[in-house]
Amino acid sequence: MRLFLSSYRFGAHYDRLAAMAGEPGRVALIPNACDAWPDVWEAAITSDMVPLRKLGYQPETVDLRDFVGRPAELERTLAEFPMIWVRGGNTFVLRAQFARSGADLVLPRLLAADALVYAGYSAGACVMTPDLHGLESSDDPAEVISTCGIEPLWDGLGLVGRRIVPHIDSPTDPAGQGDLLAEFYRAEGIAHWALTDDDAIVVDGERTDVLISRAAS
């Protein structure tokens, strides 16, 4: 299994992603964490395609809404890509779209077979953790029903063993919601990784590297 989970895009550790992914090639860009915000959906895609292309990748949008109820087709599609890139947005909306499309079953199978690299940041990282409780302080679960037509799900895929709190000390979080959530998790003894926008969690086979600029809790 190969995972690159960050707070914001590549953070300060693109070298680790490149080492896992090999030569830049096709990338499946999954933007569904932004589905509740149609006015910015295309701009969000462009904002990720530009840096990927600059590094030599060929990103292609894979919209999970096109695969609702068709997990076998989604699996065939994703298996064609050496890497998938799952951008940030609303973690609960992304989790719901994973469930509706079957990505929450397909991705663990593909990752267990080492068929691709999963790179995700912010919501794209958080959705791989065991539990999403606490993220409602920054991501609105109410957007799930209006966007996806189902109730919010509070479990992640559990492919890493701790929760992730992104955007610590980040200008993208001027209210400091991430810092407050990390403080809450620490007080409650909940295992987590608190990531600045430079940080990343890298899983490569049996090895997990925590590349952070402050102590994890």
Coordinates of N, CA and C in Angstrom, one line a residue, residues 10-107:
F10 N 1.4 19.1 -2.0 CA 2.6 18.3 -1.7 C 3.3 18.6 -0.4
G11 N 2.8 19.7 0.3 CA 3.6 20.1 1.4 C 5.0 20.4 1.1
A12 N 5.9 20.0 2.0 CA 7.3 20.2 1.7 C 8.0 18.9 1.3
H13 N 7.2 17.9 0.9 CA 7.7 16.6 0.7 C 7.4 15.9 -0.6
Y14 N 7.4 16.7 -1.7 CA 7.1 16.1 -3.0 C 8.1 15.0 -3.3
D15 N 9.3 15.1 -2.8 CA 10.3 14.1 -3.1 C 9.8 12.7 -2.7
R16 N 9.1 12.7 -1.6 CA 8.7 11.3 -1.1 C 7.5 10.8 -2.0
L17 N 6.7 11.7 -2.5 CA 5.6 11.2 -3.4 C 6.3 10.8 -4.7
A18 N 7.2 11.5 -5.2 CA 7.9 11.2 -6.5 C 8.6 9.8 -6.4
A19 N 9.2 9.6 -5.2 CA 9.9 8.3 -5.0 C 9.0 7.1 -5.0
M20 N 7.8 7.3 -4.5 CA 6.8 6.2 -4.6 C 6.1 6.0 -5.9
A21 N 5.8 7.2 -6.6 CA 5.1 7.2 -7.8 C 5.9 6.8 -9.0
G22 N 7.2 7.1 -9.0 CA 8.1 6.9 -10.1 C 7.9 8.1 -11.1
E23 N 8.2 7.8 -12.4 CA 8.1 8.8 -13.4 C 6.7 9.4 -13.5
P24 N 6.6 10.7 -13.6 CA 5.2 11.3 -13.8 C 4.5 10.7 -15.0
G25 N 3.2 10.4 -14.7 CA 2.4 9.9 -15.8 C 0.9 10.3 -15.6
R26 N 0.0 9.5 -16.0 CA -1.4 9.8 -15.9 C -1.8 9.9 -14.4
V27 N -2.7 10.8 -14.0 CA -3.2 10.9 -12.7 C -4.7 11.1 -12.7
A28 N -5.4 10.3 -11.9 CA -6.9 10.5 -11.8 C -7.1 11.6 -10.7
L29 N -7.6 12.7 -11.1 CA -7.9 13.8 -10.2 C -9.3 13.7 -9.7
I30 N -9.5 13.4 -8.4 CA -10.9 13.3 -7.9 C -11.2 14.5 -7.1
P31 N -12.2 15.4 -7.6 CA -12.5 16.7 -7.0 C -13.8 16.7 -6.2
N32 N -14.3 15.5 -5.8 CA -15.7 15.4 -5.3 C -15.9 16.0 -3.9
A33 N -14.8 16.3 -3.2 CA -14.9 17.1 -1.9 C -15.5 18.4 -2.1
C34 N -15.5 18.9 -3.4 CA -16.0 20.3 -3.7 C -17.4 20.2 -4.3
D35 N -18.1 19.1 -4.3 CA -19.4 18.9 -4.9 C -20.4 19.8 -4.4
A36 N -20.3 20.2 -3.1 CA -21.3 21.1 -2.5 C -21.2 22.6 -3.0
W37 N -20.1 22.9 -3.8 CA -19.8 24.2 -4.1 C -19.7 24.3 -5.7
P38 N -20.8 24.2 -6.4 CA -20.7 24.2 -7.9 C -20.1 25.4 -8.5
D39 N -20.2 26.5 -7.8 CA -19.7 27.8 -8.4 C -18.2 27.8 -8.4
V40 N -17.5 26.9 -7.6 CA -16.1 26.9 -7.6 C -15.5 25.6 -8.1
W41 N -16.3 24.7 -8.5 CA -15.9 23.3 -8.8 C -14.9 23.3 -9.9
E42 N -15.1 23.9 -11.0 CA -14.2 23.9 -12.1 C -12.9 24.6 -11.7
A43 N -13.0 25.7 -11.0 CA -11.8 26.4 -10.6 C -11.0 25.6 -9.7
A44 N -11.6 24.8 -8.8 CA -10.9 23.9 -7.9 C -10.1 22.9 -8.6
I45 N -10.7 22.3 -9.7 CA -10.0 21.4 -10.5 C -8.8 22.0 -11.2
T46 N -9.0 23.2 -11.7 CA -7.9 23.9 -12.4 C -6.7 24.1 -11.5
S47 N -7.1 24.5 -10.2 CA -6.0 24.9 -9.3 C -5.1 23.7 -8.9
D48 N -5.6 22.5 -9.1 CA -4.8 21.3 -8.9 C -4.1 20.8 -10.2
M49 N -4.8 21.0 -11.3 CA -4.2 20.5 -12.5 C -3.0 21.3 -12.8
V50 N -2.9 22.6 -12.6 CA -1.8 23.4 -12.9 C -0.5 22.9 -12.3
P51 N -0.5 22.7 -10.9 CA 0.8 22.3 -10.3 C 1.2 20.8 -10.7
L52 N 0.2 20.0 -11.0 CA 0.5 18.6 -11.4 C 1.1 18.6 -12.8
R53 N 0.5 19.4 -13.7 CA 1.1 19.5 -15.0 C 2.5 20.1 -15.0
K54 N 2.8 21.0 -14.2 CA 4.1 21.6 -14.1 C 5.1 20.6 -13.7
L55 N 4.7 19.6 -13.0 CA 5.6 18.5 -12.5 C 5.7 17.4 -13.6
G56 N 5.0 17.5 -14.7 CA 5.1 16.5 -15.7 C 3.9 15.5 -15.7
Y57 N 3.0 15.6 -14.8 CA 1.9 14.7 -14.8 C 0.8 15.0 -15.8
Q58 N 0.0 14.0 -16.2 CA -1.2 14.2 -17.1 C -2.4 14.0 -16.3
P59 N -2.9 15.0 -15.6 CA -4.1 14.8 -14.8 C -5.4 14.7 -15.6
E60 N -6.3 13.8 -15.2 CA -7.6 13.6 -15.8 C -8.7 13.6 -14.7
T61 N -9.7 14.4 -14.9 CA -10.8 14.4 -13.9 C -11.5 13.1 -13.9
V62 N -11.7 12.5 -12.7 CA -12.6 11.3 -12.5 C -13.6 11.8 -11.5
D63 N -14.8 12.0 -12.0 CA -15.9 12.4 -11.2 C -16.7 11.2 -10.6
L64 N -16.6 11.1 -9.3 CA -17.3 9.9 -8.7 C -18.8 9.9 -8.9
R65 N -19.4 11.0 -9.2 CA -20.8 11.0 -9.4 C -21.2 10.3 -10.7
D66 N -20.2 10.1 -11.6 CA -20.5 9.3 -12.8 C -20.5 7.8 -12.6
F67 N -20.1 7.4 -11.4 CA -20.0 6.0 -11.1 C -20.9 5.5 -9.9
V68 N -21.9 6.4 -9.6 CA -22.8 6.0 -8.5 C -23.5 4.7 -8.8
G69 N -23.4 3.7 -7.9 CA -24.0 2.4 -8.1 C -23.2 1.5 -9.1
R70 N -22.0 2.0 -9.5 CA -21.3 1.2 -10.5 C -19.8 1.0 -10.1
P71 N -19.6 0.3 -9.0 CA -18.3 0.2 -8.4 C -17.3 -0.6 -9.3
A72 N -17.8 -1.6 -10.0 CA -17.0 -2.4 -10.9 C -16.4 -1.5 -12.0
E73 N -17.2 -0.6 -12.6 CA -16.7 0.3 -13.6 C -15.7 1.3 -13.0
L74 N -16.0 1.8 -11.8 CA -15.0 2.7 -11.1 C -13.7 1.9 -10.9
E75 N -13.7 0.7 -10.5 CA -12.5 0.0 -10.3 C -11.7 -0.2 -11.6
R76 N -12.4 -0.5 -12.6 CA -11.7 -0.7 -13.9 C -11.1 0.7 -14.3
T77 N -11.8 1.8 -14.1 CA -11.3 3.1 -14.5 C -10.1 3.5 -13.7
L78 N -10.2 3.4 -12.4 CA -9.0 3.8 -11.5 C -7.8 2.9 -11.7
A79 N -8.0 1.6 -12.0 CA -6.9 0.7 -12.2 C -6.0 1.1 -13.4
E80 N -6.6 2.0 -14.3 CA -5.8 2.4 -15.4 C -4.8 3.5 -15.1
F81 N -4.9 4.0 -13.9 CA -4.0 5.1 -13.5 C -2.9 4.7 -12.5
P82 N -1.7 5.1 -12.6 CA -0.7 4.7 -11.6 C -0.8 5.5 -10.3
M83 N -1.5 6.7 -10.4 CA -1.7 7.5 -9.2 C -3.1 8.2 -9.2
I84 N -3.7 8.3 -8.1 CA -4.9 9.1 -8.0 C -4.6 10.3 -7.0
W85 N -5.2 11.4 -7.3 CA -5.0 12.7 -6.5 C -6.4 13.1 -6.1
V86 N -6.6 13.1 -4.7 CA -7.9 13.5 -4.1 C -7.7 14.8 -3.4
R87 N -8.3 15.8 -3.9 CA -8.1 17.2 -3.4 C -9.0 17.4 -2.2
G88 N -8.8 18.6 -1.5 CA -9.5 19.0 -0.3 C -10.9 19.5 -0.6
G89 N -11.6 19.9 0.4 CA -13.0 20.4 0.3 C -13.7 19.9 1.6
N90 N -14.9 19.4 1.4 CA -15.7 19.0 2.6 C -15.5 17.5 2.7
T91 N -14.9 17.1 3.9 CA -14.6 15.6 4.1 C -15.8 14.8 4.1
F92 N -16.9 15.3 4.6 CA -18.1 14.5 4.7 C -18.8 14.3 3.4
V93 N -18.7 15.3 2.5 CA -19.2 15.1 1.2 C -18.4 14.1 0.4
L94 N -17.0 14.2 0.5 CA -16.2 13.3 -0.1 C -16.4 11.9 0.4
R95 N -16.6 11.7 1.7 CA -16.9 10.4 2.2 C -18.2 9.8 1.6
A96 N -19.2 10.6 1.5 CA -20.5 10.2 1.0 C -20.3 9.8 -0.5
Q97 N -19.6 10.5 -1.2 CA -19.4 10.2 -2.6 C -18.5 8.9 -2.8
F98 N -17.6 8.7 -1.9 CA -16.9 7.4 -1.9 C -17.9 6.3 -1.7
A99 N -18.9 6.5 -0.8 CA -19.8 5.4 -0.5 C -20.8 5.2 -1.7
R100 N -21.2 6.3 -2.3 CA -22.2 6.1 -3.3 C -21.6 5.5 -4.6
S101 N -20.3 5.7 -4.8 CA -19.7 5.2 -6.0 C -19.0 3.8 -5.7
G102 N -18.9 3.5 -4.5 CA -18.1 2.2 -4.1 C -16.6 2.5 -4.0
A103 N -16.2 3.7 -4.1 CA -14.8 4.0 -3.9 C -14.2 3.5 -2.6
D104 N -15.1 3.5 -1.5 CA -14.7 3.1 -0.2 C -14.4 1.6 -0.2
L105 N -14.8 0.8 -1.1 CA -14.5 -0.6 -1.3 C -13.4 -0.8 -2.3
V106 N -13.5 -0.1 -3.4 CA -12.6 -0.2 -4.5 C -11.2 0.2 -4.2
L107 N -11.0 1.3 -3.5 CA -9.7 1.9 -3.2 C -8.9 0.9 -2.3

